[in-house]
Tab-separated table of C-alpha atoms in Angstrom:
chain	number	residue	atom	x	y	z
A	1	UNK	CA	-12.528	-11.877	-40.904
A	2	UNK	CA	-16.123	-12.445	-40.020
A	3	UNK	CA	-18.849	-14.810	-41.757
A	4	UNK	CA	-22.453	-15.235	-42.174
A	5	UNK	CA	-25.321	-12.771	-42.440
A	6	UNK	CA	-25.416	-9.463	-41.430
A	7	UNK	CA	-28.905	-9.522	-39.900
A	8	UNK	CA	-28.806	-6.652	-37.110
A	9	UNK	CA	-28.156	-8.631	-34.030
A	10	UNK	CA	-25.052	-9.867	-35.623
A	11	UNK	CA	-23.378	-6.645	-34.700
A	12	UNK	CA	-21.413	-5.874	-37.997
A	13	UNK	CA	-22.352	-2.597	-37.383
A	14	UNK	CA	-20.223	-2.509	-34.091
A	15	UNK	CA	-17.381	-4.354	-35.581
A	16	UNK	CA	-17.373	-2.122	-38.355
A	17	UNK	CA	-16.977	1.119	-36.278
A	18	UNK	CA	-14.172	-0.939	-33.948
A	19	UNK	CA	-12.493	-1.997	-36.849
A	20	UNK	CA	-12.059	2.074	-37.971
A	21	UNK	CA	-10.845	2.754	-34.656
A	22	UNK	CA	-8.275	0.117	-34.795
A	23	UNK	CA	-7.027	0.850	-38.276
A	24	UNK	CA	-6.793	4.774	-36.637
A	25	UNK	CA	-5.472	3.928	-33.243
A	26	UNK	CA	-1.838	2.244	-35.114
A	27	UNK	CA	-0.066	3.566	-37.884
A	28	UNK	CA	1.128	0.225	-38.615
A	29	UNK	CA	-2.765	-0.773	-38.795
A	30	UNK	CA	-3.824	1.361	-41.972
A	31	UNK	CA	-2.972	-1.546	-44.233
A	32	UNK	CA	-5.028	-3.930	-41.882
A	33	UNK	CA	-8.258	-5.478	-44.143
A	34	UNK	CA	-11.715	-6.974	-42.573
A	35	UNK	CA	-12.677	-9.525	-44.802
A	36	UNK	CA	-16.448	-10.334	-44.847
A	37	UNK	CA	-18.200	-13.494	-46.168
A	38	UNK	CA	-22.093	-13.283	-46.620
A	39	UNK	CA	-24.957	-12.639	-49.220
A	40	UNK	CA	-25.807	-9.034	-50.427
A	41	UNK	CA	-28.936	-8.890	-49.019
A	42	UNK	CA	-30.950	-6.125	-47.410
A	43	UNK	CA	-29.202	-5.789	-44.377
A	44	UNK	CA	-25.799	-6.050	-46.469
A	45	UNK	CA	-26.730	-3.014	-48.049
A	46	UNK	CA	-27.077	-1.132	-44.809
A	47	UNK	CA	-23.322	-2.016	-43.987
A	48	UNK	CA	-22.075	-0.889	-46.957
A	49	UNK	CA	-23.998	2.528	-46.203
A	50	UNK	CA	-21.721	2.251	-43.155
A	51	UNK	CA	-18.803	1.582	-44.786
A	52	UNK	CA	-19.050	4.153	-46.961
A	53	UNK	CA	-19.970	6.683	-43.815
A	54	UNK	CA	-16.723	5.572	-41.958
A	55	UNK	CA	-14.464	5.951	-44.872
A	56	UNK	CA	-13.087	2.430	-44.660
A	57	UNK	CA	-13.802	1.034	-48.049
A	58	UNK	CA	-10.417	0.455	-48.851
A	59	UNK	CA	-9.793	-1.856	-45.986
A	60	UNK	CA	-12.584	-3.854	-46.503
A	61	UNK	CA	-13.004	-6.934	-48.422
A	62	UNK	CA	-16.268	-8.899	-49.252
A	63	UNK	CA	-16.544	-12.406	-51.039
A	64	UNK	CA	-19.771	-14.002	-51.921
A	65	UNK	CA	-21.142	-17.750	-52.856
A	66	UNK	CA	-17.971	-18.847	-51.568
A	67	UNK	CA	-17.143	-22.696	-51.673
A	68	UNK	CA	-15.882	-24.637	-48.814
A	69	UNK	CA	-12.207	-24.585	-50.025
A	70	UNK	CA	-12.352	-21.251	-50.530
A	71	UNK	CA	-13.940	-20.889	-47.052
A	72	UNK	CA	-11.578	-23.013	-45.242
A	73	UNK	CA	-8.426	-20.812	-47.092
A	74	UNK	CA	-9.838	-17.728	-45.668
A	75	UNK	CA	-9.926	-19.175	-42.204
A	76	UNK	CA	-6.511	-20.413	-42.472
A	77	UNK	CA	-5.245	-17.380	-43.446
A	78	UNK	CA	-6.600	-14.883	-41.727
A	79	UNK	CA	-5.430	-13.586	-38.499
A	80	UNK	CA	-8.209	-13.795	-36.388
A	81	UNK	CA	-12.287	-14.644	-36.901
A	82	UNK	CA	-14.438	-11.830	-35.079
A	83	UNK	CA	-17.792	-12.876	-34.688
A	84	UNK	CA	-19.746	-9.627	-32.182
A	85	UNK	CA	-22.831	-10.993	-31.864
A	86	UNK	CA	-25.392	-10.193	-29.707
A	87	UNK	CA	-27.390	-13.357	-29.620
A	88	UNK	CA	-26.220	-16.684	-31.179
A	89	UNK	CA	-28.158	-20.081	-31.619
A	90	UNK	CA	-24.943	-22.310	-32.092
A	91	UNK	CA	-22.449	-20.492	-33.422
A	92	UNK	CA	-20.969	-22.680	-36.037
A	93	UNK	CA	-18.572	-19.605	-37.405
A	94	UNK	CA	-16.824	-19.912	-34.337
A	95	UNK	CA	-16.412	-24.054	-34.756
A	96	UNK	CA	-15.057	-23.275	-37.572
A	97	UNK	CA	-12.566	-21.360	-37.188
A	98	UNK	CA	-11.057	-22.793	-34.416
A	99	UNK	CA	-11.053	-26.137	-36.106
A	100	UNK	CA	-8.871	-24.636	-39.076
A	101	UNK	CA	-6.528	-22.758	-36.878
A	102	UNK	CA	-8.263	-19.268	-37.037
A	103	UNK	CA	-7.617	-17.597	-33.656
A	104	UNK	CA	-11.362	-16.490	-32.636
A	105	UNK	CA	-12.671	-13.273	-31.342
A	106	UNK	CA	-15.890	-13.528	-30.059
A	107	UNK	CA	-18.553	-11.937	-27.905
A	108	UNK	CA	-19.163	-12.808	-24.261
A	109	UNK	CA	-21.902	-14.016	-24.599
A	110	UNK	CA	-23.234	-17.396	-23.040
A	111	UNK	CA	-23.150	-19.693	-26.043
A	112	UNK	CA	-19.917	-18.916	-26.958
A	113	UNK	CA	-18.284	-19.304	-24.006
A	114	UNK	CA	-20.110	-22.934	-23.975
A	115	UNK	CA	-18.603	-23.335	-26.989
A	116	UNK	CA	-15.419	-22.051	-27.264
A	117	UNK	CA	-14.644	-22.493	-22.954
A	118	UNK	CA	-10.764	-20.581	-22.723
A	119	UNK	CA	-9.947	-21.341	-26.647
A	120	UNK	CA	-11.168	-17.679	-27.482
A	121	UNK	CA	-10.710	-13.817	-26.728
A	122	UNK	CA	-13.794	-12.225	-25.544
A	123	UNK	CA	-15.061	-9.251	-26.261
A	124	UNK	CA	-18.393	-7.149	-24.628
A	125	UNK	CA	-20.142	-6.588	-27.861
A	126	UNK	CA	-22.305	-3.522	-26.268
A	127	UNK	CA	-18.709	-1.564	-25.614
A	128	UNK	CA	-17.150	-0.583	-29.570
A	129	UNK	CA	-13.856	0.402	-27.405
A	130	UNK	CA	-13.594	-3.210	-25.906
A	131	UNK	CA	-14.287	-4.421	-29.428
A	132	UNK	CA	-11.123	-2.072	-30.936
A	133	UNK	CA	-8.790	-3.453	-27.826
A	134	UNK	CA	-9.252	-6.949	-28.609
A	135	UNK	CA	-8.686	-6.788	-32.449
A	136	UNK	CA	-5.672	-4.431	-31.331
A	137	UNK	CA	-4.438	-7.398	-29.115
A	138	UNK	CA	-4.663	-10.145	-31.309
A	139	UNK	CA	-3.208	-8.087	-33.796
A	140	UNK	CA	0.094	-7.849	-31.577
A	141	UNK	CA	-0.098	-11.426	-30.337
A	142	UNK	CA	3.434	-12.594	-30.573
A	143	UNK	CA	3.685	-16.196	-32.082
A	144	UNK	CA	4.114	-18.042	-28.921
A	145	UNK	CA	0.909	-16.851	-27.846
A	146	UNK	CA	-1.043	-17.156	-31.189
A	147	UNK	CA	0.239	-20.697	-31.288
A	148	UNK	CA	-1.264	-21.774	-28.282
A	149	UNK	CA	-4.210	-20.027	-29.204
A	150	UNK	CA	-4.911	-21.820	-32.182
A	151	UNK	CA	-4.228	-25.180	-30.148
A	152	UNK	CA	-6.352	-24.456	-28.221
A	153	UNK	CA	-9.453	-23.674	-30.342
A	154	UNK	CA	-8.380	-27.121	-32.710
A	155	UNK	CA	-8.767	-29.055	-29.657
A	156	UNK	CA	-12.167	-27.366	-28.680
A	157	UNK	CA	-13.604	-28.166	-31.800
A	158	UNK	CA	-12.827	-31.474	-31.613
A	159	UNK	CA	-15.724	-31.739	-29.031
A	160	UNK	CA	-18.221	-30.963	-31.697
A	161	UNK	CA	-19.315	-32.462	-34.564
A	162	UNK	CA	-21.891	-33.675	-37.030
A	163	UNK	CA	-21.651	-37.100	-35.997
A	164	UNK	CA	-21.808	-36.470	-32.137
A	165	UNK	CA	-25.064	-33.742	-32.937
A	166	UNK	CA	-27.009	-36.318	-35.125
A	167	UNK	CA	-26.052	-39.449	-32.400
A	168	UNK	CA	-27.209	-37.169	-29.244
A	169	UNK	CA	-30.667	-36.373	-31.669
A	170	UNK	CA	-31.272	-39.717	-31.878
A	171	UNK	CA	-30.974	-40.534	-28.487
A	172	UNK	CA	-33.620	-37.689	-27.596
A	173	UNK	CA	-36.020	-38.823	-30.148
A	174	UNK	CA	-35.772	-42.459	-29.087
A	175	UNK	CA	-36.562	-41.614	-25.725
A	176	UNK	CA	-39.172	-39.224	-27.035
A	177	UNK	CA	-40.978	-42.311	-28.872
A	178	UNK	CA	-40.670	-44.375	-25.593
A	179	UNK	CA	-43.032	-43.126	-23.519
């Protein structure tokens, strides 16, 4: 599954072509479905160009104006959250995730390894190959292992939230107004 925009330094593009490799590299993967949450904008279109150029329509899935229940049964229900970006701000999709027990695959890039410390499997989002390999292995996690995956990214996300954010904000405007 991955969610948000699909502005190009997202790399859906990349996860796109990794995901065709991985649904061509098991037989038992054919069936496999990426399901992607985001707006139909501009850059949505130029996926689904892609989409249609690697043959995989069939295996994709794409939901729109979704509502947070909806949003949290995806997470809990899909087998892992891939999020191949090349540059992040905060990368909230990942928070997410791992709070509702959605094993995360993400790049490795600095602010999600801040983020997500060893509750994630990284991935170099500049190699497609790496990209396939990782979906392939959490694919073939056996439940042990997915388990303590998942416990780990629901006690990661504990360190974050909206409370903590707008407490910390405060502080730096307070000391801000001070001088």
């Amino acid at each position: 599954m991955r969610v948000g925009n699909f502005y190009p330094h997202k790399n859906v593009e990349g996860l796109l072509t990794a995901f065709k490799g991985f649904l061509y590299d098991n037989y038992d993967n054919h069936d496999a479905k990426l399901v992607l949450v985001g707006k139909q904008d501009y850059f949505f279109k130029k996926v689904q160009r892609l989409i249609e150029k690697l043959n995989i329509g069939s295996n994709i899935i794409f939901f729109e104006n979704v509502s947070d229940p909806e949003l949290r049964l995806l997470y809990s229900n899909a087998t892992a959250t891939i999020v191949p970006s090349f540059s992040e701000g905060f990368s909230l999709t990942v928070v997410e995730a791992m709070s509702l027990g959605c094993p995360v695959i993400a790049s490795d890039i600095p602010v999600h390894r801040e983020i997500c410390s060893n509750a994630a499997i990284y991935c170099n989002p500049n190699d497609i190959n790496d990209l396939t390999q990782k979906i392939s292995f959490t694919f073939s996690l056996v439940e042990e292992s997915r388990r303590e995956l998942i416990e780990q990214g629901k006690r990661r996300a504990k360190q974050f939230s909206w409370r903590k954010m707008a407490s910390e904000t405060l502080k730096i405007y307070n000391s801000a107004i001070s001088y």
